[in-house]
Short mmCIF file of C-alpha atoms and ligand atoms in Angstrom, two decimals:
data_model
loop_
_atom_site.label_atom_id
_atom_site.label_comp_id
_atom_site.label_asym_id
_atom_site.label_seq_id
_atom_site.Cartn_x
_atom_site.Cartn_y
_atom_site.Cartn_z
CA MET B 1 -0.34 -0.17 0.07
CA SER B 2 1.12 3.81 -1.33
CA ARG B 3 2.28 6.03 1.70
CA ASP B 4 -0.89 7.99 0.42
CA ALA B 5 -2.93 5.45 0.08
CA LEU B 6 -1.98 4.14 3.70
CA ARG B 7 -2.76 7.77 4.78
CA LYS B 8 -6.14 7.94 3.65
CA THR B 9 -6.61 4.68 5.70
CA ASP B 10 -5.82 6.57 8.75
CA VAL B 11 -7.89 10.06 8.53
CA GLN B 12 -10.93 7.20 7.78
CA HIS B 13 -10.43 5.11 10.11
CA HIS B 14 -8.64 5.90 12.63
CA LEU B 15 -9.57 8.26 15.47
CA HIS B 16 -6.74 10.14 16.69
CA PRO B 17 -6.54 11.83 20.41
CA PHE B 18 -7.01 14.90 20.53
CA VAL B 19 -8.20 15.83 16.73
CA ASP B 20 -11.28 16.88 15.56
CA PRO B 21 -11.66 14.62 12.96
CA MET B 22 -13.44 16.16 11.04
CA LYS B 23 -10.99 18.96 10.33
CA LEU B 24 -8.31 15.72 10.65
CA ALA B 25 -9.74 14.77 7.41
CA GLU B 26 -9.70 18.68 6.28
CA GLY B 27 -5.92 19.13 6.14
CA GLY B 28 -4.32 15.41 6.21
CA VAL B 29 -1.98 13.34 8.82
CA ARG B 30 1.50 13.60 8.52
CA MET B 31 3.55 10.35 8.81
CA MET B 32 6.10 10.61 10.79
CA VAL B 33 9.10 7.98 9.74
CA ARG B 34 12.06 8.19 11.54
CA GLY B 35 14.38 10.34 14.17
CA ASP B 36 18.14 11.14 15.11
CA GLY B 37 19.39 12.50 17.95
CA VAL B 38 16.73 16.36 18.51
CA PHE B 39 15.53 15.99 15.08
CA VAL B 40 12.23 13.50 13.03
CA GLU B 41 11.62 13.23 9.28
CA ASP B 42 7.95 13.16 8.12
CA ALA B 43 7.40 10.88 5.52
CA GLU B 44 7.58 14.41 2.56
CA GLY B 45 11.44 14.62 3.23
CA ASN B 46 10.58 17.21 6.14
CA ARG B 47 13.07 17.77 8.87
CA PHE B 48 11.64 19.42 12.38
CA LEU B 49 13.66 19.67 15.59
CA ASP B 50 11.56 18.43 18.61
CA GLY B 51 10.61 20.70 20.60
CA MET B 52 8.27 18.71 22.22
CA ALA B 53 10.65 15.74 22.63
CA GLY B 54 7.38 12.91 21.22
CA LEU B 55 5.04 13.50 24.25
CA TRP B 56 7.53 15.00 27.35
CA CYS B 57 9.34 12.06 26.42
CA VAL B 58 12.42 11.52 24.90
CA GLN B 59 14.34 12.22 27.72
CA VAL B 60 17.75 10.74 25.68
CA GLY B 61 16.76 11.68 22.27
CA TYR B 62 16.24 9.29 18.48
CA GLY B 63 17.29 6.46 17.48
CA ARG B 64 19.89 5.07 20.37
CA ARG B 65 21.78 2.22 20.49
CA GLU B 66 22.13 1.43 23.93
CA LEU B 67 18.18 1.15 24.21
CA ILE B 68 17.58 -0.20 20.42
CA GLU B 69 20.14 -2.81 22.01
CA ALA B 70 18.61 -3.48 25.41
CA ALA B 71 15.55 -4.36 23.59
CA ARG B 72 16.40 -6.90 21.46
CA ARG B 73 18.99 -8.63 23.21
CA GLN B 74 15.56 -9.07 25.89
CA LEU B 75 13.46 -9.61 23.25
CA GLU B 76 15.81 -11.86 21.69
CA THR B 77 16.10 -14.18 25.73
CA LEU B 78 12.76 -13.39 26.88
CA PRO B 79 10.40 -11.62 24.52
CA TYR B 80 7.21 -11.85 27.62
CA TYR B 81 6.77 -13.18 30.89
CA ASN B 82 4.45 -11.28 33.40
CA THR B 83 4.40 -11.04 36.68
CA PHE B 84 1.52 -12.91 38.41
CA PHE B 85 0.90 -14.72 40.46
CA GLY B 86 4.86 -14.84 42.12
CA THR B 87 6.65 -14.42 38.88
CA THR B 88 8.77 -11.32 37.82
CA THR B 89 12.06 -11.77 35.63
CA GLU B 90 15.72 -10.14 35.80
CA PRO B 91 15.08 -6.79 34.20
CA VAL B 92 12.16 -6.00 35.70
CA ALA B 93 13.54 -6.91 39.59
CA ALA B 94 17.00 -5.28 38.25
CA LEU B 95 14.71 -2.04 37.57
CA VAL B 96 13.24 -2.16 41.24
CA GLU B 97 16.33 -2.37 42.72
CA THR B 98 17.61 0.34 40.47
CA LEU B 99 14.67 2.64 40.66
CA GLY B 100 14.64 2.24 44.69
CA ALA B 101 18.59 3.93 44.64
CA ARG B 102 16.61 6.98 42.52
CA THR B 103 13.32 7.21 43.96
CA PRO B 104 14.04 9.51 46.48
CA GLY B 105 12.95 9.15 50.63
CA ASP B 106 11.20 5.97 51.11
CA LEU B 107 10.02 5.59 47.94
CA ASN B 108 11.25 2.40 47.08
CA THR B 109 7.69 -0.31 46.74
CA PHE B 110 6.67 -0.21 42.86
CA LEU B 111 3.73 -1.26 40.76
CA PHE B 112 4.48 -1.13 38.09
CA ALA B 113 1.95 -0.51 34.35
CA ASN B 114 2.25 0.90 30.90
CA SER B 115 0.66 3.88 30.76
CA GLY B 116 0.53 7.52 32.88
CA SER B 117 -3.55 6.81 33.77
CA GLU B 118 -2.81 3.25 34.49
CA ALA B 119 -0.41 4.50 36.89
CA VAL B 120 -2.75 7.40 38.21
CA ASP B 121 -5.71 4.80 37.95
CA SER B 122 -4.01 2.12 40.76
CA ALA B 123 -3.10 5.10 42.94
CA VAL B 124 -6.08 6.22 43.03
CA ARG B 125 -7.37 2.23 44.07
CA LEU B 126 -3.99 1.74 46.35
CA VAL B 127 -5.02 5.02 48.19
CA ARG B 128 -8.72 3.42 48.83
CA HIS B 129 -7.74 -0.08 49.17
CA TYR B 130 -4.81 1.68 52.06
CA TRP B 131 -7.12 3.85 53.69
CA SER B 132 -9.49 0.53 54.13
CA LEU B 133 -6.59 -0.94 55.87
CA GLU B 134 -6.83 1.05 58.06
CA GLY B 135 -10.02 1.31 59.21
CA ARG B 136 -10.85 4.15 57.72
CA PRO B 137 -13.30 3.65 54.32
CA GLU B 138 -15.13 6.25 54.28
CA ARG B 139 -11.51 8.48 53.34
CA ARG B 140 -11.90 8.87 50.10
CA ALA B 141 -12.74 11.90 47.90
CA ILE B 142 -9.19 12.77 45.75
CA ILE B 143 -8.49 16.34 45.06
CA GLY B 144 -6.87 17.14 41.97
CA ARG B 145 -6.20 20.97 39.91
CA ARG B 146 -8.20 22.46 37.83
CA PHE B 147 -5.79 22.32 34.01
CA GLY B 148 -4.50 19.61 36.11
CA TYR B 149 -4.39 15.78 33.56
CA HIS B 150 -3.17 13.42 34.96
CA GLY B 151 -4.57 10.52 30.90
CA SER B 152 -7.37 10.22 30.25
CA THR B 153 -8.90 6.65 31.72
CA VAL B 154 -12.01 7.40 33.12
CA ALA B 155 -10.22 7.69 37.00
CA ALA B 156 -7.47 9.54 35.56
CA ALA B 157 -9.37 12.16 33.67
CA SER B 158 -11.70 12.66 37.03
CA VAL B 159 -8.13 13.88 38.72
CA GLY B 160 -7.69 15.79 35.85
CA GLY B 161 -9.31 18.84 36.01
CA PHE B 162 -10.31 19.55 32.32
CA GLU B 163 -14.13 20.27 31.81
CA LYS B 164 -13.38 19.19 27.54
CA MET B 165 -12.54 16.09 29.12
CA HIS B 166 -15.50 16.21 31.13
CA ALA B 167 -17.74 16.05 28.89
CA GLN B 168 -17.04 13.07 27.20
CA GLY B 169 -18.12 10.50 29.59
CA GLY B 170 -19.34 11.77 32.19
CA LEU B 171 -16.76 12.59 34.14
CA PRO B 172 -14.91 13.55 36.83
CA LEU B 173 -16.87 10.85 38.92
CA PRO B 174 -18.53 10.93 42.11
CA ASP B 175 -15.61 11.64 45.14
CA PHE B 176 -13.09 14.08 42.83
CA HIS B 177 -12.81 17.75 43.32
CA HIS B 178 -10.78 21.04 41.79
CA ILE B 179 -8.87 23.78 43.14
CA LEU B 180 -7.18 26.42 41.72
CA PRO B 181 -4.03 25.93 40.28
CA PRO B 182 -1.12 28.19 41.43
CA TYR B 183 -1.37 29.59 37.49
CA PRO B 184 -0.40 33.61 38.01
CA PHE B 185 -0.87 34.78 34.58
CA GLU B 186 -4.90 33.31 35.10
CA SER B 187 -5.81 34.07 38.12
CA GLY B 188 -3.25 35.82 40.18
CA ARG B 189 -2.95 39.04 38.18
CA GLY B 190 -1.98 42.07 39.80
CA GLU B 191 -0.72 40.04 42.57
CA GLU B 192 2.29 39.56 44.13
CA PRO B 193 3.92 35.92 42.91
CA GLU B 194 3.90 34.53 46.53
CA ALA B 195 1.12 35.83 48.41
CA PHE B 196 -0.59 34.67 45.03
CA GLY B 197 0.84 30.91 45.76
CA LEU B 198 -0.65 30.69 49.29
CA ARG B 199 -3.56 31.64 48.15
CA ALA B 200 -3.37 29.35 45.53
CA ALA B 201 -2.48 26.67 48.33
CA ALA B 202 -4.79 27.77 50.86
CA ALA B 203 -7.54 26.41 48.75
CA LEU B 204 -6.34 23.21 49.06
CA GLU B 205 -7.22 23.86 53.22
CA GLU B 206 -10.76 24.96 52.29
CA LYS B 207 -11.03 22.51 49.91
CA ILE B 208 -10.18 19.44 52.73
CA LEU B 209 -12.90 21.77 55.27
CA GLU B 210 -15.83 21.40 53.12
CA LEU B 211 -15.51 17.49 52.23
CA GLY B 212 -14.59 16.91 55.99
CA ALA B 213 -10.54 15.34 56.58
CA GLU B 214 -12.10 12.74 57.13
CA ASN B 215 -13.50 12.08 54.16
CA VAL B 216 -10.69 13.27 52.62
CA ALA B 217 -8.23 10.03 51.10
CA ALA B 218 -5.82 12.80 48.93
CA PHE B 219 -4.82 15.10 46.53
CA PHE B 220 -2.96 15.17 43.72
CA ALA B 221 -0.49 17.23 41.71
CA GLU B 222 2.29 17.51 39.38
CA PRO B 223 5.03 19.54 40.30
CA VAL B 224 4.81 22.05 37.50
CA MET B 225 1.62 21.21 35.33
CA GLY B 226 2.52 20.15 32.48
CA ALA B 227 0.03 19.80 29.49
CA GLY B 228 -2.07 22.56 31.34
CA GLY B 229 0.45 24.98 30.05
CA VAL B 230 3.42 24.40 31.95
CA ILE B 231 2.24 25.94 34.72
CA VAL B 232 5.54 26.41 37.09
CA PRO B 233 5.05 27.22 40.78
CA PRO B 234 5.21 30.35 42.99
CA ASP B 235 8.18 29.71 45.38
CA SER B 236 5.78 29.77 48.42
CA TYR B 237 3.05 27.42 47.09
CA TRP B 238 4.42 23.64 47.82
CA PRO B 239 6.07 24.25 51.79
CA ALA B 240 1.94 25.12 51.55
CA VAL B 241 -0.04 22.59 50.41
CA GLN B 242 3.20 20.00 52.36
CA GLU B 243 1.70 21.89 55.73
CA ILE B 244 -1.66 21.14 54.54
CA CYS B 245 -2.16 17.47 53.90
CA ARG B 246 0.56 16.88 56.58
CA ARG B 247 -1.90 18.47 59.06
CA HIS B 248 -4.75 16.79 57.97
CA ASP B 249 -3.56 13.72 57.15
CA VAL B 250 -4.33 13.99 53.77
CA LEU B 251 -2.32 10.78 51.28
CA LEU B 252 -0.26 13.35 48.61
CA LEU B 253 0.57 11.82 45.47
CA ALA B 254 3.40 14.06 43.41
CA ASP B 255 2.05 12.70 39.46
CA GLU B 256 6.22 13.30 38.12
CA VAL B 257 4.75 11.65 34.32
CA ILE B 258 6.31 14.72 32.89
CA CYS B 259 8.94 16.08 35.67
CA GLY B 260 10.02 13.25 36.14
CA PHE B 261 13.67 12.46 34.76
CA GLY B 262 15.24 15.38 34.93
CA ARG B 263 13.59 17.78 33.22
CA THR B 264 12.66 20.55 36.02
CA GLY B 265 16.68 20.03 36.67
CA ARG B 266 16.31 17.65 39.17
CA ASP B 267 15.73 13.68 39.36
CA TRP B 268 12.71 14.69 39.78
CA GLY B 269 9.71 17.49 39.94
CA CYS B 270 9.22 17.23 43.77
CA GLN B 271 13.05 17.19 44.88
CA THR B 272 13.35 20.39 42.81
CA TYR B 273 10.12 21.97 44.64
CA GLY B 274 11.04 20.53 48.00
CA ILE B 275 7.98 18.36 48.63
CA GLU B 276 7.60 14.72 49.74
CA PRO B 277 5.70 12.59 48.49
CA ASP B 278 3.32 9.99 49.91
CA LEU B 279 3.74 8.43 46.44
CA MET B 280 4.49 9.18 43.51
CA THR B 281 3.62 8.17 39.67
CA MET B 282 6.36 8.24 36.20
CA ALA B 283 6.10 7.34 33.26
CA LYS B 284 7.34 9.21 29.58
CA GLY B 285 11.22 9.82 30.48
CA LEU B 286 11.63 6.18 31.83
CA THR B 287 11.80 4.82 28.50
CA SER B 288 11.72 7.84 26.52
CA GLY B 289 8.85 6.56 24.92
CA TYR B 290 11.01 3.40 23.73
CA LEU B 291 8.61 1.81 24.76
CA PRO B 292 5.29 1.75 27.06
CA LEU B 293 5.72 1.57 30.83
CA SER B 294 4.95 3.33 34.00
CA ALA B 295 4.70 2.92 37.25
CA LEU B 296 3.57 4.11 40.70
CA ALA B 297 6.26 4.26 43.80
CA LEU B 298 4.73 4.07 46.70
CA GLY B 299 6.74 5.09 50.68
CA GLY B 300 7.05 3.36 52.72
CA ARG B 301 4.03 4.63 54.89
CA MET B 302 1.10 2.51 52.30
CA ALA B 303 3.51 -0.09 50.99
CA GLU B 304 3.66 -1.55 54.51
CA VAL B 305 0.08 -1.83 54.64
CA LEU B 306 -0.55 -2.93 51.86
CA ARG B 307 2.08 -5.74 52.10
CA ARG B 308 -0.06 -6.75 55.05
CA GLY B 309 -3.32 -6.53 53.28
CA GLY B 310 -3.70 -9.32 51.75
CA VAL B 311 -3.73 -10.64 47.90
CA LEU B 312 -4.15 -7.90 46.07
CA GLN B 313 -6.87 -7.40 43.00
CA HIS B 314 -5.02 -5.37 40.32
CA GLY B 315 -2.59 -5.54 37.92
CA PHE B 316 -2.63 -5.86 34.09
CA THR B 317 -1.01 -8.77 31.29
CA TYR B 318 1.99 -6.19 31.10
CA SER B 319 2.77 -5.10 34.67
CA GLY B 320 6.74 -5.24 34.73
CA HIS B 321 7.24 -5.72 31.16
CA PRO B 322 10.50 -7.33 30.31
CA VAL B 323 10.80 -6.31 26.81
CA SER B 324 10.81 -2.25 28.46
CA ALA B 325 11.51 -3.22 32.18
CA ALA B 326 15.19 -3.57 29.74
CA VAL B 327 15.27 -0.60 28.03
CA ALA B 328 14.45 0.99 30.94
CA LEU B 329 17.15 -0.02 32.86
CA ALA B 330 19.60 1.24 29.40
CA ASN B 331 17.36 4.15 29.05
CA LEU B 332 18.83 5.10 32.83
CA ALA B 333 21.99 4.41 32.13
CA VAL B 334 22.62 7.17 29.37
CA ILE B 335 20.66 9.58 31.26
CA ASP B 336 23.75 8.99 34.25
CA ASP B 337 26.09 8.04 31.83
CA GLU B 338 25.69 11.84 29.98
CA LYS B 339 24.61 13.43 33.41
CA LEU B 340 21.18 14.45 31.61
CA VAL B 341 19.86 15.80 35.04
CA ALA B 342 22.81 18.07 36.12
CA ARG B 343 22.73 19.79 32.79
CA ALA B 344 19.14 20.01 32.76
CA GLY B 345 19.91 21.84 35.40
CA GLY B 346 22.91 23.42 34.90
CA ALA B 347 24.46 25.22 31.80
CA GLN B 348 22.37 23.55 29.65
CA GLY B 349 18.90 24.32 31.33
CA ALA B 350 19.86 28.04 32.37
CA HIS B 351 20.82 28.26 28.23
CA PHE B 352 17.48 27.28 26.93
CA GLN B 353 15.26 29.48 30.15
CA ARG B 354 17.73 32.24 28.51
CA GLY B 355 16.38 32.09 24.90
CA ILE B 356 12.74 32.09 25.66
CA ARG B 357 13.14 34.43 28.66
CA SER B 358 14.49 36.31 25.71
CA LEU B 359 11.44 35.43 23.20
CA ALA B 360 9.76 37.74 26.07
CA ALA B 361 10.86 40.54 23.69
CA SER B 362 8.39 40.37 20.81
CA PRO B 363 4.50 42.14 21.58
CA LEU B 364 2.64 39.21 20.54
CA VAL B 365 3.79 37.27 24.47
CA GLY B 366 2.35 37.76 27.81
CA GLU B 367 5.12 36.51 29.95
CA THR B 368 7.30 33.25 29.53
CA ARG B 369 7.65 31.26 32.28
CA GLY B 370 9.95 27.42 32.37
CA VAL B 371 12.43 25.77 35.13
CA GLY B 372 14.84 22.84 33.11
CA LEU B 373 13.87 21.52 30.07
CA ILE B 374 10.09 22.58 30.60
CA ALA B 375 9.04 26.51 28.98
CA GLY B 376 6.10 27.31 28.63
CA ILE B 377 4.84 30.99 26.15
CA GLU B 378 2.29 32.52 27.67
CA LEU B 379 0.64 34.72 23.49
CA ALA B 380 -0.77 37.39 24.46
CA ARG B 381 -2.38 40.07 22.03
CA ASP B 382 -1.26 43.29 23.77
CA GLY B 383 1.87 41.87 25.08
CA ALA B 384 3.65 43.04 28.94
CA ALA B 385 -0.49 44.03 29.40
CA GLY B 386 -2.03 40.18 29.39
CA THR B 387 -5.51 41.32 27.59
CA ARG B 388 -5.93 37.54 26.37
CA PHE B 389 -6.99 37.08 21.83
CA GLU B 390 -10.29 36.11 20.65
CA PRO B 391 -11.05 33.89 20.04
CA ALA B 392 -8.96 31.75 22.40
CA GLY B 393 -5.94 29.66 20.75
CA HIS B 394 -6.34 30.87 17.44
CA ALA B 395 -3.05 32.01 17.81
CA ALA B 396 -1.48 29.43 20.14
CA SER B 397 -3.71 27.60 16.57
CA ARG B 398 -1.25 29.67 14.16
CA ALA B 399 1.44 30.24 16.52
CA PHE B 400 2.02 26.11 16.63
CA ALA B 401 1.80 25.67 12.36
CA LEU B 402 4.40 28.40 11.84
CA CYS B 403 6.25 26.17 13.56
CA LEU B 404 6.57 23.81 11.65
CA GLU B 405 7.16 25.89 8.51
CA GLU B 406 9.50 26.70 10.00
CA GLY B 407 10.80 23.11 11.08
CA LEU B 408 9.71 23.25 15.30
CA ILE B 409 7.34 21.06 16.75
CA VAL B 410 6.41 22.14 19.82
CA ARG B 411 2.59 22.63 21.29
CA ALA B 412 -0.21 24.49 21.63
CA ILE B 413 -1.89 24.76 24.96
CA ARG B 414 -5.12 27.40 25.15
CA GLU B 415 -3.31 30.66 23.63
CA GLY B 416 0.02 29.52 24.87
CA LEU B 417 2.80 27.36 23.95
CA ALA B 418 5.04 24.20 25.75
CA ILE B 419 8.35 23.81 24.61
CA CYS B 420 9.53 20.26 26.21
CA PRO B 421 13.64 19.18 24.12
CA PRO B 422 14.88 15.64 24.34
CA LEU B 423 17.54 16.83 27.51
CA THR B 424 20.01 15.65 25.37
CA ILE B 425 19.47 19.28 22.98
CA THR B 426 22.87 21.09 22.63
CA GLU B 427 23.89 24.72 23.27
CA ASP B 428 23.15 25.82 18.80
CA GLU B 429 20.24 23.12 18.89
CA ILE B 430 19.18 25.06 21.50
CA ASP B 431 19.82 28.49 19.05
CA THR B 432 17.50 26.54 16.74
CA LEU B 433 15.44 26.01 19.13
CA VAL B 434 14.22 29.26 20.05
CA GLU B 435 15.62 30.88 16.11
CA ARG B 436 12.96 29.28 14.66
CA LEU B 437 10.23 30.06 17.25
CA GLY B 438 11.65 33.18 17.44
CA ARG B 439 10.99 33.22 13.38
CA ALA B 440 7.74 32.17 13.38
CA LEU B 441 6.64 34.56 16.66
CA GLY B 442 7.25 37.24 13.46
CA ARG B 443 5.38 35.92 11.17
CA LEU B 444 2.67 35.32 13.31
CA GLU B 445 2.58 39.28 14.87
CA ARG B 446 2.54 39.70 10.86
CA GLU B 447 -0.47 38.55 10.22
CA LEU B 448 -2.23 39.42 13.38
CA ARG B 449 -1.25 43.28 12.36
C1 LIG I 509 1.87 14.75 34.03
C2 LIG I 509 0.38 13.70 34.21
N1 LIG I 509 0.25 12.31 34.68
C3 LIG I 509 -0.55 11.75 33.82
C4 LIG I 509 -0.27 11.26 32.28
C5 LIG I 509 -0.74 10.47 31.59
O1 LIG I 509 0.32 9.65 30.84
P1 LIG I 509 -0.62 8.71 29.31
O2 LIG I 509 -0.64 9.18 28.17
O3 LIG I 509 1.13 7.67 29.69
O4 LIG I 509 -1.53 8.18 29.90
C6 LIG I 509 0.11 12.06 31.69
C7 LIG I 509 0.28 12.71 30.24
O5 LIG I 509 1.43 13.81 29.31
C8 LIG I 509 0.22 13.50 31.72
O6 LIG I 509 1.40 15.23 31.53
#
């Protein structure tokens, strides 16, 4: 079948995530065919600097022989076996050991799944199961945040705070609640950022008191909110949230699906912000997206209770897939050998953030923000004053299209752009990224004027 025929079938019979099928049918689908380093290429031979690391996940870049060879070796030795009913495999056991040495504190008991959504879904079940075992089954409520993204399964989408997602499928499920996110550009204009951070944290306590602390199981939150628009919290936010969770005995889950594995300049986003969570979810950068794998890390408090809680009635056929685990081990070795986390937290990350900040000079940029190798740009009709465009979303989707024309992939989120390149990106490649983004913003400005 020719590529054109394949594309046609794809558009007609493949329901794509987060795309309007009618618009896709009109505009056609782009077929990606290969990748190397921080670049990907489509079937027409257009080459793009991938400023989104795939979908916030390709930490080590494309085409890494170490990961490919690890997958090949494991496929030849034992392509599949499960972890049900008292079995394990060597790569999975080794991954438990390796991950346990990287996770902070006593977060060293792991449950494996295939996606971030499944890890979050599993966390919802396990925190409720934990409270039942503790004799507190009424602690069921899960609190998330508006613009929090935690996945697409019914529980994960219920934790998430997107009305458009909730509208499809009758969500959120009962006992899921959402509070104000620490998003100064949206809700704290004119307020001193640290005061706003405390106000956003106080929203958690208000919700806990409204529901009754005795009914609240956990607060689920990303250290930096990714898919909600790269929302970087003021410094005052996390210490206050931590204190509120402790005081009301509410479990704190750090969703590290984007922040984990070096993205914010430390191994974990919770280290960047001094958070000590009770449990943590991870995916994406765990295998650099080469194969699906996610994990839920439990601290000693939950792990001890669950260990004595009888048969765990939970698991997936691919919980701890040996080939994914082998790739994860190779991926973590590359991250360590090339000191990618220290680079993201050091010169490379600083160079990237300077480059993104330089774009604030554009009259269309309301705000730039970021940490490590993740950044967000807020587009506004009149730059610093921050007035939003009407209709919302148009400027960002045009900016996204113009970036593609300039050979750069970013992501449009509401009226902003997200940038999250592979951690392997060099300073020269960062300069290329910023130049292309700057050119696209310049063209957008001329278009909108
Ligand atoms: C913070 C966070 N949690 C969970 C998920 C869901 O992960 P997945 O798409 O692998 O199900 C995502 C995906 O972007 C995410 O960013």
